[in-house]
Short mmCIF file of C-alpha atoms and ligand atoms in Angstrom, two decimals:
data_model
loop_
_atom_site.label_atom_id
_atom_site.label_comp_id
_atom_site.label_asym_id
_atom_site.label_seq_id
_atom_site.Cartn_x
_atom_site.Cartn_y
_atom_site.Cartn_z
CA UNK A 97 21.60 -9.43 -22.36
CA UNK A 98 17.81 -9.49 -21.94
CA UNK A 99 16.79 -12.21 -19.63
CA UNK A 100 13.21 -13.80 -18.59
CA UNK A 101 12.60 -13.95 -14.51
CA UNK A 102 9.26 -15.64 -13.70
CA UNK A 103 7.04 -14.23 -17.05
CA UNK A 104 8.76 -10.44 -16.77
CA UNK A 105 11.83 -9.41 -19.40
CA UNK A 106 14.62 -8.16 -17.49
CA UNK A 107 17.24 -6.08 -19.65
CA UNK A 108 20.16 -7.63 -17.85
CA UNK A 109 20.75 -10.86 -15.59
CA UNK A 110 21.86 -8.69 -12.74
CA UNK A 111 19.80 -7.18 -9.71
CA UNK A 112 20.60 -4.70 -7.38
CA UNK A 113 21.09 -6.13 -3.83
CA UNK A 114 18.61 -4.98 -0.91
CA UNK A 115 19.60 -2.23 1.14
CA UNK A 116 22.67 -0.72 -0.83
CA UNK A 117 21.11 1.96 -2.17
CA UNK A 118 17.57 2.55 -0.63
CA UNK A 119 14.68 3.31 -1.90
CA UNK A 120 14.11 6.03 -4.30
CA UNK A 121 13.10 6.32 -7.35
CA UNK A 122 15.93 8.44 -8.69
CA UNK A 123 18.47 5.82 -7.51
CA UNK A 124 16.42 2.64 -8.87
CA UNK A 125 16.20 4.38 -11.90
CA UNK A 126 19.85 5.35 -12.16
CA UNK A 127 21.22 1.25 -11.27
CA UNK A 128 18.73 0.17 -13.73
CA UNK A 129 20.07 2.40 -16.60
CA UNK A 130 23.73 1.68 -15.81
CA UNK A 131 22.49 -1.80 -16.42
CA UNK A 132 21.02 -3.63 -13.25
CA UNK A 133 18.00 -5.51 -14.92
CA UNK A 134 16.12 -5.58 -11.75
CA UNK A 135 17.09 -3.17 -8.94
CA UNK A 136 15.43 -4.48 -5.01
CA UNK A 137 14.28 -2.02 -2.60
CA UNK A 138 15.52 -1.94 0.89
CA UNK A 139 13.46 -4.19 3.01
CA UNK A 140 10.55 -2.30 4.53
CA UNK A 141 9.28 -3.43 7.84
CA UNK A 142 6.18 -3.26 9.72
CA UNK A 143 6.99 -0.12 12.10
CA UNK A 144 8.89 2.57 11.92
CA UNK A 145 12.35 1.81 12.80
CA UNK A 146 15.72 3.42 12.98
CA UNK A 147 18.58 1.02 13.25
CA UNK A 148 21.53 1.17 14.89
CA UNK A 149 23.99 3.47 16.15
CA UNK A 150 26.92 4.85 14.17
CA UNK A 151 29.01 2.89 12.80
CA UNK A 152 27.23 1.05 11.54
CA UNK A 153 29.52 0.22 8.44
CA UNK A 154 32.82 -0.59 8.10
CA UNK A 155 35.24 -1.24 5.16
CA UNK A 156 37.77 -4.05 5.22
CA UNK A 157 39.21 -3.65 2.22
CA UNK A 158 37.62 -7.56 0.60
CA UNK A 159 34.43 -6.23 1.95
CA UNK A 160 32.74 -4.82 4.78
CA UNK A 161 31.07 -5.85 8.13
CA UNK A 162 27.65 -3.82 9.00
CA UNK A 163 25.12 -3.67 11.76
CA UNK A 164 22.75 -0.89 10.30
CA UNK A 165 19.75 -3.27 11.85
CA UNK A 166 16.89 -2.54 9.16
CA UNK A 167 15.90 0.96 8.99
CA UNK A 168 12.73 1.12 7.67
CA UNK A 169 10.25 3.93 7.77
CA UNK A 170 7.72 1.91 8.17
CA UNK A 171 5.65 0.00 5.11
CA UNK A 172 2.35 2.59 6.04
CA UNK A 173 4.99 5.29 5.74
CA UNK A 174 6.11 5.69 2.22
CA UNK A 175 3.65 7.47 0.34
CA UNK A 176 5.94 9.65 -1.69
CA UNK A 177 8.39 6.60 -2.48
CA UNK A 178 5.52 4.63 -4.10
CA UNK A 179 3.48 7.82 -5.39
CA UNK A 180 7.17 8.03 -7.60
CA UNK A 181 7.41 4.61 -8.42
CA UNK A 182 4.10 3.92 -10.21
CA UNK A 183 5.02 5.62 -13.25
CA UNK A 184 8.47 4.04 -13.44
CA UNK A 185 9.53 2.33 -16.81
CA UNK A 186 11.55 -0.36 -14.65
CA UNK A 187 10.81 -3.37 -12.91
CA UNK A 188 11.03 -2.97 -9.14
CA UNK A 189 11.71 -6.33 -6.36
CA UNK A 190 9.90 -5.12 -2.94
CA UNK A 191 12.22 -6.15 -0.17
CA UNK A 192 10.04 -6.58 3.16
CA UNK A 193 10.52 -7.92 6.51
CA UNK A 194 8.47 -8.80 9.86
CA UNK A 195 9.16 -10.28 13.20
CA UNK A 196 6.51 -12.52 12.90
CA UNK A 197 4.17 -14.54 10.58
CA UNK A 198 1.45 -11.75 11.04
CA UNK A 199 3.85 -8.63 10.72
CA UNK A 200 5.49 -10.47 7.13
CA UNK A 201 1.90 -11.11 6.15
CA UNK A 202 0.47 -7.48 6.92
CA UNK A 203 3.39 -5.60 5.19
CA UNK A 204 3.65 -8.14 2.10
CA UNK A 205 -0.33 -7.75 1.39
CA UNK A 206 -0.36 -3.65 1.66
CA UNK A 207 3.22 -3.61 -0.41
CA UNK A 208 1.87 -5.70 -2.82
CA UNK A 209 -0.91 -3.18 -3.86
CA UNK A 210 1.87 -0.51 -4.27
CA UNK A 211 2.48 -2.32 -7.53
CA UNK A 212 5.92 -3.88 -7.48
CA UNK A 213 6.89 -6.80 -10.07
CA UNK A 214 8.28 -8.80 -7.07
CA UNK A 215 8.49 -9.59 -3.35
CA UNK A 216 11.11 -10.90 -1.55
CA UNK A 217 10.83 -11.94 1.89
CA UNK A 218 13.71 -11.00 3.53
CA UNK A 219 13.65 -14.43 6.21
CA UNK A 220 16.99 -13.42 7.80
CA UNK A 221 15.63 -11.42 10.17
CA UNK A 222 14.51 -12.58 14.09
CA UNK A 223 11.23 -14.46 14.62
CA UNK A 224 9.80 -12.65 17.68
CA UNK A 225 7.01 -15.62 17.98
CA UNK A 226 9.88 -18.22 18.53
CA UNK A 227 11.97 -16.17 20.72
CA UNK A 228 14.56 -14.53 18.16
CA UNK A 229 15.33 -16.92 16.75
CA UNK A 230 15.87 -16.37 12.52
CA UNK A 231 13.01 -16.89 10.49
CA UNK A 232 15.48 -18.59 7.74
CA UNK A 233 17.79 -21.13 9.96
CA UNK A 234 14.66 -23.03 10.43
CA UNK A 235 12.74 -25.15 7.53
CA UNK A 236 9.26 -25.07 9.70
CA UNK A 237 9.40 -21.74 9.69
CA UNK A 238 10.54 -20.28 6.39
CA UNK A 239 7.87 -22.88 5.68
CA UNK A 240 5.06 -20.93 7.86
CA UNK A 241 6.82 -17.34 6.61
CA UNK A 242 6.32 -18.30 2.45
CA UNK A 243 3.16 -19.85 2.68
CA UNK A 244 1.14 -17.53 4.48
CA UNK A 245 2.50 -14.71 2.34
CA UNK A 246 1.63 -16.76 -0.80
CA UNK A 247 -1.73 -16.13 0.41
CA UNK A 248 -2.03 -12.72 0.24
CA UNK A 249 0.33 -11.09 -2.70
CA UNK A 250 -0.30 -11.65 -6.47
CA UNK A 251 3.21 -10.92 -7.70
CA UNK A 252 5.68 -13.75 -7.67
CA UNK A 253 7.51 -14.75 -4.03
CA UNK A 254 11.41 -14.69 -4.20
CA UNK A 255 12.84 -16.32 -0.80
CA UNK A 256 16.03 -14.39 0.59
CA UNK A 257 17.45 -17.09 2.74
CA UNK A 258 20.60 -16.83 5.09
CA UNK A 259 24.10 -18.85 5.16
CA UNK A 260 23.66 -18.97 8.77
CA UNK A 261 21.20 -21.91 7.93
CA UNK A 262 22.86 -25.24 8.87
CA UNK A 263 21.66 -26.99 6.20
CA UNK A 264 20.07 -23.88 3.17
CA UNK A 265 19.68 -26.45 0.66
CA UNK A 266 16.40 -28.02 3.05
CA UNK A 267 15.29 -23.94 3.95
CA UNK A 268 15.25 -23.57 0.20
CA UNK A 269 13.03 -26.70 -0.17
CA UNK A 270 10.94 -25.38 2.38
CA UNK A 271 10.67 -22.47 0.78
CA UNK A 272 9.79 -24.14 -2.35
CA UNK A 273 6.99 -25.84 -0.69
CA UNK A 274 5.69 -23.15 0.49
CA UNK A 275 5.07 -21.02 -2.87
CA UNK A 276 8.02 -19.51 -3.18
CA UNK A 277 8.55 -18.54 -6.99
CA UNK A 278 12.42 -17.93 -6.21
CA UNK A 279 14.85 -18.12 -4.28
CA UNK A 280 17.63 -15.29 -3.31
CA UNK A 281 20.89 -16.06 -1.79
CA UNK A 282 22.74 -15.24 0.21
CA UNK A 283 22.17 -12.45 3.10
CA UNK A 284 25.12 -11.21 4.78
CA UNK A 285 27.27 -13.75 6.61
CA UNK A 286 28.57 -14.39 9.95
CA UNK A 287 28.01 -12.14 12.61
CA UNK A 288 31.67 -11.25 12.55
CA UNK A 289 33.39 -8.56 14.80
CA UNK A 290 36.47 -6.27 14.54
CA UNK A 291 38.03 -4.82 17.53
CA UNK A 292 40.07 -1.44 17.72
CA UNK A 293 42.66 -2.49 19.60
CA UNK A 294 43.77 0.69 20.70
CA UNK A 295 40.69 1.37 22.07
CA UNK A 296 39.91 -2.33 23.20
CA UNK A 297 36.21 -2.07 21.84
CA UNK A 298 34.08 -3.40 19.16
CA UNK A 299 34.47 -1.24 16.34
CA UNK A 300 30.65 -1.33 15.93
CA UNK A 301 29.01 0.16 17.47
CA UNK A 302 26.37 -2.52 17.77
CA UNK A 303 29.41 -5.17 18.42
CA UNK A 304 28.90 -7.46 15.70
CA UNK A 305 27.80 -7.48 11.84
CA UNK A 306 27.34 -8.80 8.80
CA UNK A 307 29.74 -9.77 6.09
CA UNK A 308 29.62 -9.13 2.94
CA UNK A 309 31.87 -8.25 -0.52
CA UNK A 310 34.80 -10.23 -2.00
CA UNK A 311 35.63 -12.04 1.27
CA UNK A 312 32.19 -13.90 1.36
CA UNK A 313 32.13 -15.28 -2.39
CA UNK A 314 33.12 -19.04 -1.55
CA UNK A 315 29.78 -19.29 1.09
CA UNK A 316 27.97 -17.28 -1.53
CA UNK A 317 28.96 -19.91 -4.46
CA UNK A 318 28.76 -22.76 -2.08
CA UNK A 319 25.24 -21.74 -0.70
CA UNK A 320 23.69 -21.47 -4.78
CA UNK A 321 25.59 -24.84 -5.26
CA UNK A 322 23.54 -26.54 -2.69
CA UNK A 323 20.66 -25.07 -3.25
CA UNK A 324 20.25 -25.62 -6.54
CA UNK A 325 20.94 -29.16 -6.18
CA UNK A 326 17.43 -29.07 -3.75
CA UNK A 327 14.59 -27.08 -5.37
CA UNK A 328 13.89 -26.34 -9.15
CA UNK A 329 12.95 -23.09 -8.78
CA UNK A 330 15.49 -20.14 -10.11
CA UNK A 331 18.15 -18.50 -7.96
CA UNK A 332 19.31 -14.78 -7.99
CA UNK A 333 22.80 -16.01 -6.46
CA UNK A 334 24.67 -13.31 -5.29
CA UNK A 335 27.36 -12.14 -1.96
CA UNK A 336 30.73 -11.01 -3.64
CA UNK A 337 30.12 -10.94 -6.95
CA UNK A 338 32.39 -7.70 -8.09
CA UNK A 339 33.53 -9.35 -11.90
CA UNK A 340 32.20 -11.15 -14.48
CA UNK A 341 34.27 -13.76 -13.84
CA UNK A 342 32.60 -14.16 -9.97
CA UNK A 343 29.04 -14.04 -12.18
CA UNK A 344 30.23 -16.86 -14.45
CA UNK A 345 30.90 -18.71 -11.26
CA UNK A 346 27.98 -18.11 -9.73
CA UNK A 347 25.75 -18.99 -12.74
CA UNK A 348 27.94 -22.33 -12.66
CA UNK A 349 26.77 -23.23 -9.33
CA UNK A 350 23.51 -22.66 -10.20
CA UNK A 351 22.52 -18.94 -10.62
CA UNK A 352 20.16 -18.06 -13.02
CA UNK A 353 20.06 -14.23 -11.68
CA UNK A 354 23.32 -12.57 -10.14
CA UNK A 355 22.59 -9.82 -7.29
CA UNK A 356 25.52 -6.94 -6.77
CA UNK A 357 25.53 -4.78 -3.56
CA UNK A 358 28.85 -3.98 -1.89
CA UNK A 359 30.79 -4.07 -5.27
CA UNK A 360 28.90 -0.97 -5.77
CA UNK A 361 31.19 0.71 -3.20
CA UNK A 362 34.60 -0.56 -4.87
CA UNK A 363 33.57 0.18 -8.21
CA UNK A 364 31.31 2.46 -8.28
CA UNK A 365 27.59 2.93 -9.53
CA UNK A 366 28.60 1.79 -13.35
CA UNK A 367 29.76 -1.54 -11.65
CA UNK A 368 26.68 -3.09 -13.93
CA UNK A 369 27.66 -2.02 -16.85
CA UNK A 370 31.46 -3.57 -15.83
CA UNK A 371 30.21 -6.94 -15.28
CA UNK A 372 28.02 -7.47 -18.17
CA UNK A 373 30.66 -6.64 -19.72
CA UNK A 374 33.11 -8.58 -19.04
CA UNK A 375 30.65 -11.49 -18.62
CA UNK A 376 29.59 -10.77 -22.52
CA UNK A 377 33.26 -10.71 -23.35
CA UNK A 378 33.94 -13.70 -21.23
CA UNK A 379 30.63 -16.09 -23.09
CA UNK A 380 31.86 -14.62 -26.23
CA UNK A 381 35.55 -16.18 -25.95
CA UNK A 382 34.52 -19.73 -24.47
CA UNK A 383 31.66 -19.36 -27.68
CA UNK A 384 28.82 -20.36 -25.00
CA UNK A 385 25.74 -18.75 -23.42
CA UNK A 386 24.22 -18.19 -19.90
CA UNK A 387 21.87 -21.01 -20.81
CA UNK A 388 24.65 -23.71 -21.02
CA UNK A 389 26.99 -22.13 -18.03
CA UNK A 390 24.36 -22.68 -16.07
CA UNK A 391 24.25 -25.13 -13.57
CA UNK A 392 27.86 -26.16 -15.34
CA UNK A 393 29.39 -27.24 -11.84
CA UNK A 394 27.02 -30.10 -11.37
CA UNK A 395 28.23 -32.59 -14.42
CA UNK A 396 26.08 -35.10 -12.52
CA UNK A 397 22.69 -33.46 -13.12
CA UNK A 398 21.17 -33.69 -16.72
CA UNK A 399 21.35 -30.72 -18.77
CA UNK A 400 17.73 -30.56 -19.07
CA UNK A 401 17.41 -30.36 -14.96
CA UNK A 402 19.86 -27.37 -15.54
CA UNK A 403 18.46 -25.47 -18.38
CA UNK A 404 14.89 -25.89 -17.57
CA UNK A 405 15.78 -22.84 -14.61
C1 FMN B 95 24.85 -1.76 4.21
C2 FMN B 95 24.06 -2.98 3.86
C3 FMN B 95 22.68 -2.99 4.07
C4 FMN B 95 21.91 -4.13 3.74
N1 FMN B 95 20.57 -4.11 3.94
C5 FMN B 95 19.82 -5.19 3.57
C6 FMN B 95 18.40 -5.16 3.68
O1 FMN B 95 17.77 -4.17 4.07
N2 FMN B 95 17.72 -6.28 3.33
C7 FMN B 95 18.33 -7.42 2.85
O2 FMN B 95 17.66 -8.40 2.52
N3 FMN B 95 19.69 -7.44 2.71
C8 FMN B 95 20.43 -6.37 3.06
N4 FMN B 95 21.79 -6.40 2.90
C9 FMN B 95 22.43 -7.62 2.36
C10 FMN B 95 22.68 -7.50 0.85
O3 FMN B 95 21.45 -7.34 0.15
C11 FMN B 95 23.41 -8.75 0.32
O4 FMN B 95 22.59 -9.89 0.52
C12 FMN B 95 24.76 -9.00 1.00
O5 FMN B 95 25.43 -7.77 1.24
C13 FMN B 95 25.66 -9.90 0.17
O6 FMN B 95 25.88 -9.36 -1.12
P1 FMN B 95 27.17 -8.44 -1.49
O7 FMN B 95 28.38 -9.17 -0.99
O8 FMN B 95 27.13 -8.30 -2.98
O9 FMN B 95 26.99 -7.13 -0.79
C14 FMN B 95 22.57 -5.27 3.21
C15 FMN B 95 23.95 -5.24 3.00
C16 FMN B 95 24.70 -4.14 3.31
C17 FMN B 95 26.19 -4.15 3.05
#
């Protein structure tokens, strides 16, 4: 199902979520030929960093809660990563993080001239400039984030925005007006906790995480949904999706890209293949496309609004 993303031809509609898989070659190469049309790195940051302590992941069964807290070698330390990449045959989203304006800046201009196809600014992450606070549950500064970025890189600028945002449809606008070419959503949600109860402690060893999988779908779908009813710029809507029926629904709220991460856990590295498949199968019996499903939950917006994504 080759699909156009901002000028480049992806082979599929789907794109490996950040973080689920790393960052080598071998495994980019492997998602994208088991059908992942555009597979994200890991978010690099500006220092070397090792996240938490173990766990740092646990399964619930409708998806898991993590605190692995960004390990990144470093964006100054991955010579051999992007040495392997340059010759790739695949199109690659750069996943990259700071804890301020300068940091985001600094890593997105020196990533950028490693060649990838995209960069997304992962904005869900703490602003050290305002105290900790997230980048992404604040319009001013996702504004401030996007903008200055813009600046500096020469690839297009997808936005990965969190749920924790009060209001994402106005971060996405921000976002928007800052540049951004796209817009990703959603990041993990919560923090949530579990506690062993036998051991009355966090199970975490960090205490709290992030949601994600099955059991965070409905904020996923509802998070697309309002943002697409606030910026015109496409949407790689994803958190959940594990069938092609969740893709269908996603691309209804508004998706025109669908991102898969912990559904590569429950079914397993082929999980792309699965879910163009049954999202083929499923256009195929309802005789429509991924150009009309589009959007399909808003009735109220003209079709052109929703096919012009
Ligand atoms: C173990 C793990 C690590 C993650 N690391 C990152 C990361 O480095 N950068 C990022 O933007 N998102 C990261 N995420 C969030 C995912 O990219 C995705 O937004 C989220 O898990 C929701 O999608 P899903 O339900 O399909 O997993 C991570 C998620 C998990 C489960």
């Amino acid at each position: 199902m080759q699909t156009d993303f901002l000028g480049t031809s992806l082979s599929t509609p789907l794109v490996l979520a950040s973080g689920v898989l790393g960052n080598n070659k071998a495994i980019l190469e492997r998602v994208h030929d088991n059908g992942c049309g555009l597979p994200t790195m890991k978010s690099i940051g500006p220092a070397p960093r090792d996240g938490h302590n173990n766990p740092t992941v646990i399964d619930l069964g409708d998806g898991m809660i993590n605190a692995v807290g960004l390990p990144t070698p470093g964006y100054q330390n991955m010579e051999a990563e992007w040495a392997e990449l340059e010759g790739r045959n695949f199109p690659v989203n750069a996943s990259i993080y700071g804890g301020s304006v300068d940091e985001f800046v600094r890593v997105a201009e020196f990533v950028c001239a490693k060649g990838p196809d995209f960069i997304e600014l992962n904005i869900s992450c703490p602003n050290s400039d305002q105290h900790g606070m997230i980048f992404g549950v604040n319009a001013e500064s996702s504004y401030a984030v996007v903008s200055a970025v813009k600046k500096v890189i020469d690839v297009p600028l997808i936005a990965k925005l969190t749920p924790a945002a009060p209001d994402i449809g106005a971060i996405a606008r921000a976002c928007e007006e800052g540049g951004a070419n796209a817009i990703c959503a959603i990041n993990t949600a919560g923090p949530g906790m579990v506690i062993d109860i036998e051991a009355r402690m966090p199970v975490l060893a960090f205490k709290k995480g992030g949601l994600s999988g099955p059991m965070i779908k409905p904020i996923a779908v509802r998070c697309v949904y309002d943002i697409y009813r606030s910026v015109s710029i496409p949407i790689i809507g994803l958190g959940g999706i594990t069938t092609g029926a969740d893709a269908v629904e996603i691309i209804m709220a508004g998706a025109s890209l669908v991102g898969v991460g912990t559904a590569v856990r429950y079914r397993g590295i082929t999980v792309f293949n699965q879910i163009n498949k049954e999202l083929s199968t499923w256009l195929a019996n309802h005789n429509t496309t991924l150009d009309e499903i589009r959007g399909a939950a808003h009735p109220d917006l003209e079709t052109a609004h929703r096919r012009g994504k």
